[in-house]
């Protein structure tokens, strides 16, 4: 018997779900057309009026929304309600351009936390559980989302935030954490630290809810094996609300989208036409239930496929496959999806500036990957063996993050090619 | 009492070493010794100059990665067996050497540069054995 948070809606019939989505779509289109000049202009330019949207399939008449729109509209131009109706904002880190901000009414927060609560229950959580939230708190959505979800389930919640591994492990032991929520790379790191310290017998964790970065099936197996837990994927993005947009259940066979709040589409990577179930494309969301900041046909840039088949767990909401990459920066090396963001993360964790260049090549039909990293005064030493040891650490950290070997080469400062002031991060020399 | 050696990070790529030596020459750095420890990807260039702190500042201001470290300089007269005599002093005291290199000294003979953990102790041992320890000031 599966463990649901809101059984009725999570197991609703396809007809019921489509009715909710149909009504939600018509409502949100009307709301934004009337209240958001930015949307009205876009719709007028596309020659579509709210009354043209009668069926769910009419959604394709509506223009897409991209991250550029969100940046153009920063900070208030996509709001569907006055600021006085909102109770919170969250924001992206803004490392790749202007920040993107999301606004929430109290209802928006409630629904978001419901999504996170569904994720916790899908991972087997009940009020008897102790949930350690080791995602960052603050502007980042990870911490507060899972924190709120954990409260709704009634779990004892440890609002740890990220970092400070000693304290994480201490609380994990002292308060008997049973569900761990953090990024998969941090989970892998915690697993390693636990095994290094030989404290595995003091750890009661049985499940982990890991998201906010791309990870592989291999990494899941590693974490599950090293920690002796079940590791569940969770999906979300700040623009839509945060984690809990979709989550895995005990079947660990795709993430259930909260379809009563979000209408998903998968579109062809080139033509942007909708594709059928099982076909890979870009994930597009319409967050029709959002009051403050609804997005219509928002292109997530995430690559995946969808299935509407009923799941073994009994949930009827559609599932998306584990993310297969980003439309703009995914590389497939030795059959493994590699994202520049992962390399960046490894370097930052090693105390290095994220100043690198990834050079991919193919030698004897096999892909090779070399990561050039700029030497820093902190890392430099008069001793060749000290530098070699540091190099090895980076290689090991990359291996644990990516699952494949990358040669690390230390280069002189400012030697990484820059084009118009921006560093060139990827050089793919493969001729495929 | 000892010598302040400068170590500089240089990529092992054509032209990189020449770029460094040109930079030093263009800035009238009076270089007494020059030594390279290299791997297939990069090298550590070790130099001894007359004004080490000025030179380190100059290098850092121009984005070279470098550091300064104390080494012991000992005069090796131009007589057979003198170098092994110096090394035997360290051997007998059970001191391990990180690395050593020699370069021609002003006057005759050579100067041997030795990198060890305990610089002062080693300088004392050499003096006790009747060897001439050369400091930064009288290079
Ligand atoms: Zn399921």
Coordinates of C-alpha atoms and ligand atoms in Angstrom, one line a residue:
Chain A
X1 CA 0.0 0.0 0.0
X2 CA 1.5 3.2 -1.1
X3 CA 1.9 6.1 1.2
X4 CA 0.1 9.2 0.0
X5 CA -0.2 12.7 1.3
X6 CA -3.4 13.6 -0.6
X7 CA -4.6 10.2 -1.8
X8 CA -7.7 11.5 -3.6
X9 CA -6.0 13.9 -5.9
X10 CA -2.8 11.9 -6.3
X11 CA -4.8 8.9 -7.6
X12 CA -7.5 10.9 -9.4
X13 CA -8.7 9.6 -12.8
X14 CA -7.3 11.0 -16.0
X15 CA -10.6 12.7 -16.6
X16 CA -10.6 14.4 -13.3
X17 CA -7.0 15.6 -13.8
X18 CA -7.8 16.9 -17.3
X19 CA -10.9 18.7 -16.0
X20 CA -8.7 20.5 -13.4
X21 CA -6.1 21.3 -16.0
X22 CA -8.7 22.5 -18.5
X23 CA -10.4 24.8 -16.0
X24 CA -7.1 26.0 -14.7
X25 CA -5.7 26.8 -18.1
X26 CA -8.8 28.8 -19.2
X27 CA -8.7 30.6 -15.9
X28 CA -5.0 31.5 -15.9
X29 CA -5.1 32.7 -19.5
X30 CA -7.9 35.0 -18.7
X31 CA -6.2 36.2 -15.5
X32 CA -2.9 37.1 -17.2
X33 CA -4.5 38.7 -20.2
X34 CA -6.5 41.0 -18.0
X35 CA -3.9 41.7 -15.4
X36 CA -0.4 41.4 -16.9
X37 CA 0.4 43.8 -19.7
X38 CA 3.5 41.8 -20.6
X39 CA 1.4 38.7 -21.3
X40 CA -1.3 40.7 -23.1
X41 CA 1.3 42.1 -25.4
X42 CA 2.8 38.7 -26.1
X43 CA -0.7 37.2 -26.8
X44 CA -1.7 40.1 -29.0
X45 CA 1.5 39.8 -31.0
X46 CA 0.7 36.1 -31.4
X47 CA -2.9 36.9 -32.4
X48 CA -4.5 34.9 -29.7
X49 CA -7.2 35.9 -27.3
X50 CA -8.4 34.2 -24.1
X51 CA -11.6 33.1 -25.8
X52 CA -9.5 31.2 -28.4
X53 CA -8.5 28.8 -25.6
X54 CA -11.4 26.4 -25.2
X55 CA -9.7 22.9 -25.0
X56 CA -6.5 21.7 -23.4
X57 CA -5.1 21.2 -26.8
X58 CA -5.5 24.9 -27.6
X59 CA -2.5 25.5 -25.4
X60 CA -0.3 25.3 -28.5
X61 CA -1.9 28.5 -29.7
X62 CA -0.2 30.4 -26.9
X63 CA 3.3 31.8 -27.2
X64 CA 6.2 30.2 -25.2
X65 CA 7.8 32.1 -22.3
X66 CA 11.6 31.9 -21.9
X67 CA 14.1 32.8 -19.2
X68 CA 14.8 35.9 -21.3
X69 CA 11.2 37.0 -20.8
X70 CA 11.7 36.5 -17.0
X71 CA 14.8 38.6 -17.1
X72 CA 13.2 41.3 -19.2
X73 CA 10.2 41.4 -16.9
X74 CA 12.3 41.6 -13.8
X75 CA 11.2 42.4 -11.2
X76 CA 7.5 43.0 -11.4
X77 CA 6.3 42.8 -15.0
X78 CA 5.0 39.2 -14.9
X79 CA 3.1 39.5 -11.6
X80 CA -0.6 38.7 -11.9
X81 CA -1.4 40.3 -8.5
X82 CA -0.3 43.4 -6.7
X83 CA 2.7 43.0 -4.3
X84 CA 0.4 43.6 -1.4
X85 CA -1.2 40.2 -2.0
X86 CA 2.2 38.4 -1.9
X87 CA 3.9 37.1 1.2
X88 CA 7.3 35.9 -0.1
X89 CA 9.8 35.9 -2.8
X90 CA 12.5 33.4 -3.8
X91 CA 15.2 33.9 -6.4
X92 CA 17.8 32.2 -8.5
X93 CA 21.4 32.7 -7.8
X94 CA 21.8 34.9 -10.8
X95 CA 25.2 33.4 -11.6
X96 CA 24.4 33.1 -15.3
X97 CA 22.8 36.5 -15.8
X98 CA 20.2 38.6 -14.2
X99 CA 18.4 37.1 -11.3
X100 CA 15.0 35.6 -11.8
X101 CA 12.5 36.2 -8.9
X102 CA 9.3 34.3 -8.1
X103 CA 6.5 35.7 -6.0
X104 CA 4.2 33.7 -3.8
X105 CA 0.8 34.3 -2.1
X106 CA 0.0 32.3 1.0
X107 CA -2.0 29.9 -1.3
X108 CA 0.9 29.5 -3.6
X109 CA 3.1 28.6 -0.6
X110 CA 0.5 26.1 0.6
X111 CA 0.4 24.3 -2.7
X112 CA 4.1 24.3 -3.0
X113 CA 4.5 22.8 0.4
X114 CA 1.8 20.3 -0.5
X115 CA 3.9 19.2 -3.4
X116 CA 6.9 18.8 -1.1
X117 CA 4.8 16.9 1.4
X118 CA 3.7 14.5 -1.4
X119 CA 7.3 14.0 -2.2
X120 CA 8.2 13.1 1.4
X121 CA 5.2 10.7 1.7
X122 CA 6.2 9.2 -1.7
X123 CA 9.6 8.5 -0.1
X124 CA 7.8 6.6 2.7
X125 CA 7.6 9.6 5.1
X126 CA 5.1 9.7 8.0
X127 CA 4.8 11.9 11.1
X128 CA 7.1 9.4 12.8
X129 CA 10.0 10.5 10.6
X130 CA 12.8 12.9 11.4
X131 CA 13.6 15.0 8.3
X132 CA 17.0 16.6 7.9
X133 CA 16.8 19.5 5.4
X134 CA 20.3 20.1 4.2
X135 CA 19.4 22.2 1.2
X136 CA 20.3 25.9 1.5
X137 CA 17.7 28.1 3.2
X138 CA 17.1 31.7 2.2
X139 CA 16.5 33.0 -1.3
X140 CA 17.1 29.5 -2.6
X141 CA 13.9 27.4 -2.7
X142 CA 15.3 24.1 -1.6
X143 CA 15.4 24.6 2.1
X144 CA 12.1 26.3 2.7
X145 CA 10.2 24.1 0.3
X146 CA 11.2 20.8 1.9
X147 CA 11.0 22.4 5.3
X148 CA 7.3 23.4 4.7
X149 CA 6.6 20.0 3.2
X150 CA 8.1 18.2 6.2
X151 CA 5.9 20.3 8.6
X152 CA 2.8 19.4 6.6
X153 CA 3.6 15.7 7.0
X154 CA 4.2 16.4 10.7
X155 CA 7.8 15.2 10.8
X156 CA 10.3 16.5 13.2
X157 CA 12.2 18.9 11.0
X158 CA 15.9 19.7 11.3
X159 CA 16.5 22.9 9.4
X160 CA 20.2 22.4 8.9
X161 CA 20.7 24.3 5.6
X162 CA 23.8 23.3 3.6
X163 CA 27.4 22.9 4.7
X164 CA 29.1 22.3 8.0
X165 CA 29.4 18.6 7.6
X166 CA 30.5 18.0 11.2
X167 CA 27.3 19.5 12.5
X168 CA 25.2 17.7 9.8
X169 CA 26.6 14.3 11.0
X170 CA 26.3 15.2 14.6
X171 CA 22.6 16.0 14.3
X172 CA 22.0 13.0 12.1
X173 CA 23.3 10.8 14.8
X174 CA 21.9 12.6 17.9
X175 CA 18.4 13.1 16.6
X176 CA 18.1 10.0 14.5
X177 CA 17.4 11.5 11.1
X178 CA 15.4 9.1 8.9
X179 CA 14.9 11.2 5.8
X180 CA 17.7 13.3 4.4
X181 CA 17.0 16.1 1.9
X182 CA 19.9 17.7 0.0
X183 CA 21.7 17.8 -3.3
X184 CA 22.8 14.4 -4.6
X185 CA 26.4 15.5 -4.6
X186 CA 26.2 16.5 -1.0
X187 CA 24.6 13.2 -0.2
X188 CA 27.5 11.4 -1.8
X189 CA 29.9 13.5 0.2
X190 CA 28.0 12.9 3.4
X191 CA 28.0 9.1 2.6
X192 CA 31.8 9.3 2.2
X193 CA 32.3 11.2 5.4
X194 CA 30.1 8.7 7.3
X195 CA 32.1 5.8 6.0
X196 CA 35.4 7.5 6.7
X197 CA 34.5 8.2 10.3
X198 CA 33.1 4.7 10.7
X199 CA 29.8 6.0 12.2
X200 CA 27.5 4.1 9.8
X201 CA 26.0 2.1 12.7
X202 CA 24.8 5.3 14.3
X203 CA 23.0 6.5 11.2
X204 CA 19.2 5.7 10.9
X205 CA 18.6 7.4 7.6
X206 CA 16.3 5.2 5.4
X207 CA 15.5 7.5 2.5
X208 CA 16.9 10.5 0.8
X209 CA 15.1 13.2 -1.3
X210 CA 17.8 14.5 -3.6
X211 CA 17.4 17.3 -6.2
X212 CA 18.4 20.7 -7.4
X213 CA 21.1 19.4 -9.7
X214 CA 21.4 16.8 -12.4
X215 CA 22.5 13.4 -11.3
X216 CA 22.9 10.0 -12.8
X217 CA 21.5 6.5 -12.1
X218 CA 25.0 5.5 -11.2
X219 CA 25.3 8.1 -8.6
X220 CA 21.9 7.0 -7.2
X221 CA 23.2 3.4 -6.8
X222 CA 26.4 4.7 -5.2
X223 CA 24.5 6.7 -2.6
X224 CA 22.0 4.0 -2.0
X225 CA 24.8 1.5 -1.5
X226 CA 27.1 3.7 0.6
X227 CA 24.3 4.9 2.9
X228 CA 22.1 1.9 2.8
X229 CA 19.1 4.0 1.9
X230 CA 16.6 4.5 -0.9
X231 CA 17.4 7.6 -2.9
X232 CA 14.6 9.6 -4.5
X233 CA 14.8 12.2 -7.2
X234 CA 12.8 15.5 -6.8
X235 CA 12.4 18.2 -9.4
X236 CA 11.5 21.8 -9.4
X237 CA 12.7 25.2 -10.4
X238 CA 12.5 28.6 -8.8
X239 CA 10.6 30.1 -11.7
X240 CA 7.8 27.6 -11.2
X241 CA 7.9 27.5 -7.4
X242 CA 10.9 25.3 -6.3
X243 CA 11.3 21.6 -5.5
X244 CA 8.2 19.5 -5.5
X245 CA 7.0 20.2 -9.0
X246 CA 7.7 16.5 -9.6
X247 CA 9.0 13.8 -7.4
X248 CA 9.7 10.1 -7.4
X249 CA 7.7 7.4 -5.7
X250 CA 8.7 4.0 -4.3
X251 CA 8.7 2.6 -7.9
X252 CA 11.7 5.0 -8.7
X253 CA 10.6 5.0 -12.3
X254 CA 10.2 8.6 -13.2
X255 CA 9.0 11.6 -11.2
X256 CA 5.2 12.3 -10.8
X257 CA 4.3 15.9 -11.8
X258 CA 1.8 17.6 -9.5
X259 CA -0.6 17.7 -12.4
X260 CA -3.3 19.4 -10.4
X261 CA -1.0 22.5 -10.3
X262 CA 1.1 22.3 -13.4
X263 CA 0.3 21.4 -17.0
X264 CA 3.4 19.8 -18.6
X265 CA 4.3 19.6 -22.3
X266 CA 7.2 18.0 -24.0
X267 CA 8.2 19.8 -27.2
X268 CA 10.6 18.8 -30.0
X269 CA 14.0 20.3 -29.5
X270 CA 14.1 21.8 -33.0
X271 CA 10.5 22.5 -34.0
X272 CA 9.1 23.1 -30.6
X273 CA 6.0 21.1 -31.6
X274 CA 4.5 18.8 -28.9
X275 CA 5.8 15.2 -29.1
X276 CA 4.1 12.0 -27.9
X277 CA 4.7 10.2 -24.7
X278 CA 8.2 8.5 -24.6
X279 CA 9.8 10.9 -27.0
X280 CA 12.6 13.1 -25.8
X281 CA 12.2 16.8 -25.9
X282 CA 12.2 20.0 -23.9
X283 CA 10.0 20.2 -20.8
X284 CA 7.5 23.1 -20.8
X285 CA 5.3 24.0 -17.9
X286 CA 2.2 26.1 -17.4
X287 CA 1.8 26.8 -13.7
X288 CA -2.0 27.5 -13.9
X289 CA -2.6 27.2 -10.2
X290 CA -0.2 29.9 -9.2
X291 CA -1.8 33.1 -8.1
X292 CA 1.0 35.6 -7.9
X293 CA 3.4 34.5 -10.6
X294 CA 1.8 32.1 -13.1
X295 CA 3.9 31.1 -16.1
X296 CA 2.4 30.1 -19.3
X297 CA 4.3 27.6 -21.5
X298 CA 7.5 28.3 -19.8
X299 CA 10.5 26.6 -21.5
X300 CA 12.5 25.0 -18.7
X301 CA 15.5 24.0 -21.0
X302 CA 15.4 20.6 -19.3
X303 CA 15.5 17.6 -21.5
X304 CA 13.4 14.6 -20.6
X305 CA 10.4 12.5 -21.8
X306 CA 7.0 12.0 -20.2
X307 CA 4.6 9.1 -19.7
X308 CA 1.0 9.1 -18.7
X309 CA 0.8 5.4 -17.9
X310 CA -0.5 4.6 -14.4
X311 CA 2.3 3.9 -12.0
X312 CA 2.8 0.8 -9.8
X313 CA 2.4 3.1 -6.8
X314 CA -1.2 3.9 -7.8
X315 CA -0.6 7.6 -8.5
X316 CA -2.1 8.7 -11.8
X317 CA -0.2 11.9 -12.3
X318 CA 2.1 11.8 -15.3
X319 CA 5.8 11.0 -14.8
X320 CA 8.9 12.6 -16.3
X321 CA 12.1 10.6 -16.7
X322 CA 15.1 11.7 -14.8
X323 CA 16.4 14.8 -16.4
X324 CA 18.7 14.1 -19.3
X325 CA 20.3 17.4 -19.5
X326 CA 19.8 21.1 -20.4
X327 CA 19.1 22.2 -23.9
X328 CA 21.9 24.7 -23.9
X329 CA 24.9 23.1 -22.2
X330 CA 24.6 19.3 -22.0
X331 CA 27.5 17.2 -23.3
X332 CA 27.4 13.5 -23.6
X333 CA 30.9 12.1 -22.8
X334 CA 31.4 8.3 -22.8
X335 CA 27.7 8.0 -22.7
X336 CA 27.4 10.1 -19.6
X337 CA 25.7 13.4 -19.4
X338 CA 28.1 16.1 -18.3
X339 CA 27.0 19.6 -17.3
X340 CA 29.5 22.4 -16.9
X341 CA 27.6 23.3 -13.7
X342 CA 28.8 20.0 -12.2
X343 CA 32.4 20.8 -12.8
X344 CA 32.0 24.3 -11.4
X345 CA 30.5 22.8 -8.3
X346 CA 33.4 20.4 -7.8
X347 CA 35.9 23.2 -8.2
X348 CA 34.1 25.4 -5.7
X349 CA 34.0 22.6 -3.2
X350 CA 37.7 22.1 -3.6
X351 CA 38.2 25.8 -2.7
X352 CA 39.1 26.7 -6.2
X353 CA 37.6 29.5 -8.3
X354 CA 35.3 28.1 -10.9
X355 CA 37.7 29.1 -13.7
X356 CA 38.0 26.1 -15.9
X357 CA 37.8 24.9 -19.5
X358 CA 36.5 21.5 -20.6
X359 CA 38.2 20.0 -23.6
X360 CA 36.4 17.0 -25.1
X361 CA 38.1 14.9 -27.8
X362 CA 37.8 11.4 -29.3
X363 CA 40.8 9.2 -29.4
X364 CA 40.5 5.7 -30.8
X365 CA 36.7 5.9 -30.8
X366 CA 36.7 6.7 -27.1
X367 CA 35.8 10.1 -25.6
X368 CA 38.4 11.9 -23.6
X369 CA 37.8 14.7 -21.2
X370 CA 40.4 17.2 -20.0
X371 CA 39.6 19.9 -17.5
X372 CA 42.0 22.8 -17.5
X373 CA 42.0 24.7 -14.2
X374 CA 43.7 27.9 -13.5
X375 CA 46.3 27.7 -10.8
X376 CA 45.7 29.9 -7.8
X377 CA 48.2 31.4 -5.3
X378 CA 46.5 29.3 -2.5
X379 CA 47.0 26.1 -4.3
X380 CA 50.5 26.8 -5.5
X381 CA 53.4 25.2 -3.6
X382 CA 57.2 25.0 -4.2
X383 CA 56.8 21.2 -4.0
X384 CA 55.8 19.2 -7.1
X385 CA 54.3 16.5 -4.9
X386 CA 52.0 18.9 -3.0
X387 CA 50.6 20.2 -6.3
X388 CA 50.2 16.6 -7.6
X389 CA 48.3 15.7 -4.5
X390 CA 45.9 18.6 -5.0
X391 CA 45.5 17.6 -8.6
X392 CA 44.6 14.1 -7.6
X393 CA 42.0 15.4 -5.2
X394 CA 40.3 17.3 -8.0
X395 CA 40.4 14.3 -10.3
X396 CA 38.7 12.2 -7.5
X397 CA 36.1 14.8 -6.9
X398 CA 35.3 15.1 -10.6
X399 CA 35.1 11.3 -10.8
X400 CA 32.7 11.1 -7.9
X401 CA 30.5 13.9 -9.4
X402 CA 30.5 12.8 -13.1
X403 CA 31.1 9.1 -12.8
X404 CA 33.8 9.3 -15.4
X405 CA 37.5 10.0 -15.4
X406 CA 38.7 13.5 -16.4
X407 CA 42.3 14.5 -16.7
X408 CA 43.0 17.6 -14.8
X409 CA 45.6 20.1 -16.1
X410 CA 46.7 23.1 -14.1
X411 CA 47.3 26.2 -16.3
X412 CA 48.5 29.7 -15.7
X413 CA 46.1 32.3 -14.4
X414 CA 44.1 34.1 -17.1
X415 CA 45.3 31.6 -19.7
X416 CA 41.8 30.2 -20.3
X417 CA 40.6 31.6 -23.6
X418 CA 38.1 34.4 -23.3
X419 CA 35.8 35.6 -26.0
X420 CA 34.4 39.1 -25.4
X421 CA 35.4 39.0 -21.8
X422 CA 33.5 35.7 -21.2
X423 CA 35.5 32.6 -20.7
X424 CA 35.1 29.8 -23.2
X425 CA 34.1 26.9 -21.0
X426 CA 33.7 24.1 -23.5
X427 CA 35.8 23.0 -26.5
X428 CA 34.4 20.0 -28.2
X429 CA 36.9 18.6 -30.7
X430 CA 35.0 15.5 -31.5
X431 CA 33.9 15.0 -35.1
X432 CA 30.7 13.1 -34.8
Chain B
X1 CA 71.4 34.3 7.2
X2 CA 69.8 32.3 4.4
X3 CA 68.7 32.8 0.8
X4 CA 65.1 33.7 -0.3
X5 CA 64.3 31.7 -3.3
X6 CA 61.4 32.5 -5.6
X7 CA 59.3 29.6 -7.1
X8 CA 57.1 30.4 -10.1
X9 CA 54.4 28.3 -11.7
X10 CA 54.9 27.9 -15.5
X11 CA 52.9 25.8 -17.9
X12 CA 54.9 23.2 -19.8
X13 CA 54.1 24.6 -23.2
X14 CA 56.3 26.0 -25.9
X15 CA 57.0 29.7 -25.3
X16 CA 55.9 29.8 -21.7
X17 CA 59.4 29.6 -20.2
X18 CA 60.7 32.2 -22.7
X19 CA 57.8 34.5 -21.7
X20 CA 59.0 34.3 -18.1
X21 CA 62.7 34.9 -18.8
X22 CA 61.8 37.8 -21.1
X23 CA 59.6 39.3 -18.5
X24 CA 62.4 39.1 -15.9
X25 CA 64.9 40.5 -18.3
X26 CA 62.6 43.4 -19.4
X27 CA 62.3 44.3 -15.8
X28 CA 66.0 44.2 -15.2
X29 CA 65.8 41.4 -12.6
X30 CA 69.3 40.4 -11.7
X31 CA 69.1 36.7 -11.7
X32 CA 71.8 34.6 -10.0
X33 CA 70.4 31.1 -10.4
X34 CA 67.7 29.5 -12.4
X35 CA 66.4 25.9 -12.0
X36 CA 63.3 24.0 -13.2
X37 CA 61.4 21.2 -11.7
X38 CA 59.0 20.0 -14.2
X39 CA 56.2 17.5 -14.9
X40 CA 54.6 16.7 -18.2
X41 CA 52.1 19.5 -17.7
X42 CA 53.8 22.2 -15.7
X43 CA 57.0 23.3 -14.1
X44 CA 58.1 25.1 -11.0
X45 CA 60.8 27.6 -11.9
X46 CA 63.1 28.4 -9.0
X47 CA 65.2 31.6 -9.2
X48 CA 67.6 33.4 -6.9
X49 CA 67.7 37.1 -7.4
X50 CA 69.3 40.1 -5.7
X51 CA 66.1 41.7 -4.5
X52 CA 63.6 38.8 -3.9
X53 CA 60.8 40.8 -2.3
X54 CA 60.7 43.4 -5.0
X55 CA 60.8 40.6 -7.6
X56 CA 57.9 38.7 -6.0
X57 CA 55.8 41.8 -5.9
X58 CA 56.6 42.5 -9.5
X59 CA 55.6 38.9 -10.5
X60 CA 52.4 38.9 -8.5
X61 CA 51.4 42.3 -9.9
X62 CA 51.7 40.7 -13.4
X63 CA 49.6 37.6 -12.6
X64 CA 52.4 35.1 -12.2
X65 CA 51.7 32.6 -9.5
X66 CA 54.8 32.5 -7.2
X67 CA 55.9 32.1 -3.7
X68 CA 59.0 32.8 -1.7
X69 CA 60.8 30.2 0.4
X70 CA 64.0 30.0 2.5
X71 CA 66.8 27.8 1.3
X72 CA 70.4 27.2 2.5
X73 CA 73.3 28.3 0.2
X74 CA 76.6 26.7 0.8
X75 CA 79.9 27.4 -1.1
X76 CA 81.5 24.5 -2.8
X77 CA 85.2 25.1 -3.6
X78 CA 86.4 24.0 -7.0
X79 CA 88.0 20.9 -5.5
X80 CA 87.0 17.3 -6.1
X81 CA 84.9 15.7 -3.3
X82 CA 83.7 19.0 -1.8
X83 CA 80.1 18.5 -2.7
X84 CA 79.9 15.0 -1.3
X85 CA 81.5 16.4 1.9
X86 CA 78.7 18.9 2.2
X87 CA 76.0 16.3 1.6
X88 CA 77.6 13.9 4.1
X89 CA 77.1 16.5 6.8
X90 CA 73.3 16.3 6.2
X91 CA 73.4 12.6 5.9
X92 CA 75.2 12.1 9.2
X93 CA 72.6 14.4 10.9
X94 CA 69.7 12.4 9.4
X95 CA 68.4 15.4 7.5
X96 CA 66.4 14.8 4.4
X97 CA 66.8 17.1 1.4
X98 CA 63.7 18.1 -0.6
X99 CA 65.9 19.1 -3.5
X100 CA 69.2 20.7 -4.3
X101 CA 70.9 22.3 -7.3
X102 CA 74.2 24.1 -7.9
X103 CA 75.2 27.2 -9.9
X104 CA 78.5 29.0 -10.5
X105 CA 79.4 31.3 -7.6
X106 CA 80.9 34.7 -7.9
X107 CA 84.6 34.2 -7.7
X108 CA 85.5 30.6 -8.1
X109 CA 83.7 27.4 -7.2
X110 CA 80.0 26.8 -7.1
X111 CA 77.1 27.5 -4.8
X112 CA 74.9 24.7 -3.8
X113 CA 71.3 25.5 -2.9
X114 CA 69.5 23.1 -0.6
X115 CA 65.8 23.0 0.3
X116 CA 65.3 21.5 3.7
X117 CA 62.6 21.8 6.4
X118 CA 64.9 23.2 9.1
X119 CA 66.9 25.9 7.4
X120 CA 68.6 27.4 10.5
X121 CA 69.7 24.0 11.8
X122 CA 71.2 23.0 8.5
X123 CA 73.1 26.3 8.2
X124 CA 74.5 25.7 11.6
X125 CA 75.6 22.2 10.8
X126 CA 77.5 23.4 7.7
X127 CA 79.2 26.2 9.7
X128 CA 80.2 23.7 12.3
X129 CA 81.7 21.5 9.6
X130 CA 83.8 24.4 8.4
X131 CA 81.8 25.1 5.2
X132 CA 80.9 28.6 4.1
X133 CA 77.2 29.4 4.2
X134 CA 76.2 32.2 1.9
X135 CA 73.3 34.5 2.8
X136 CA 71.1 36.6 0.6
X137 CA 73.2 39.7 1.3
X138 CA 76.5 38.3 0.2
X139 CA 75.4 36.3 -2.8
Ligands
LIG1 ZN1 4.6 6.1 -8.8

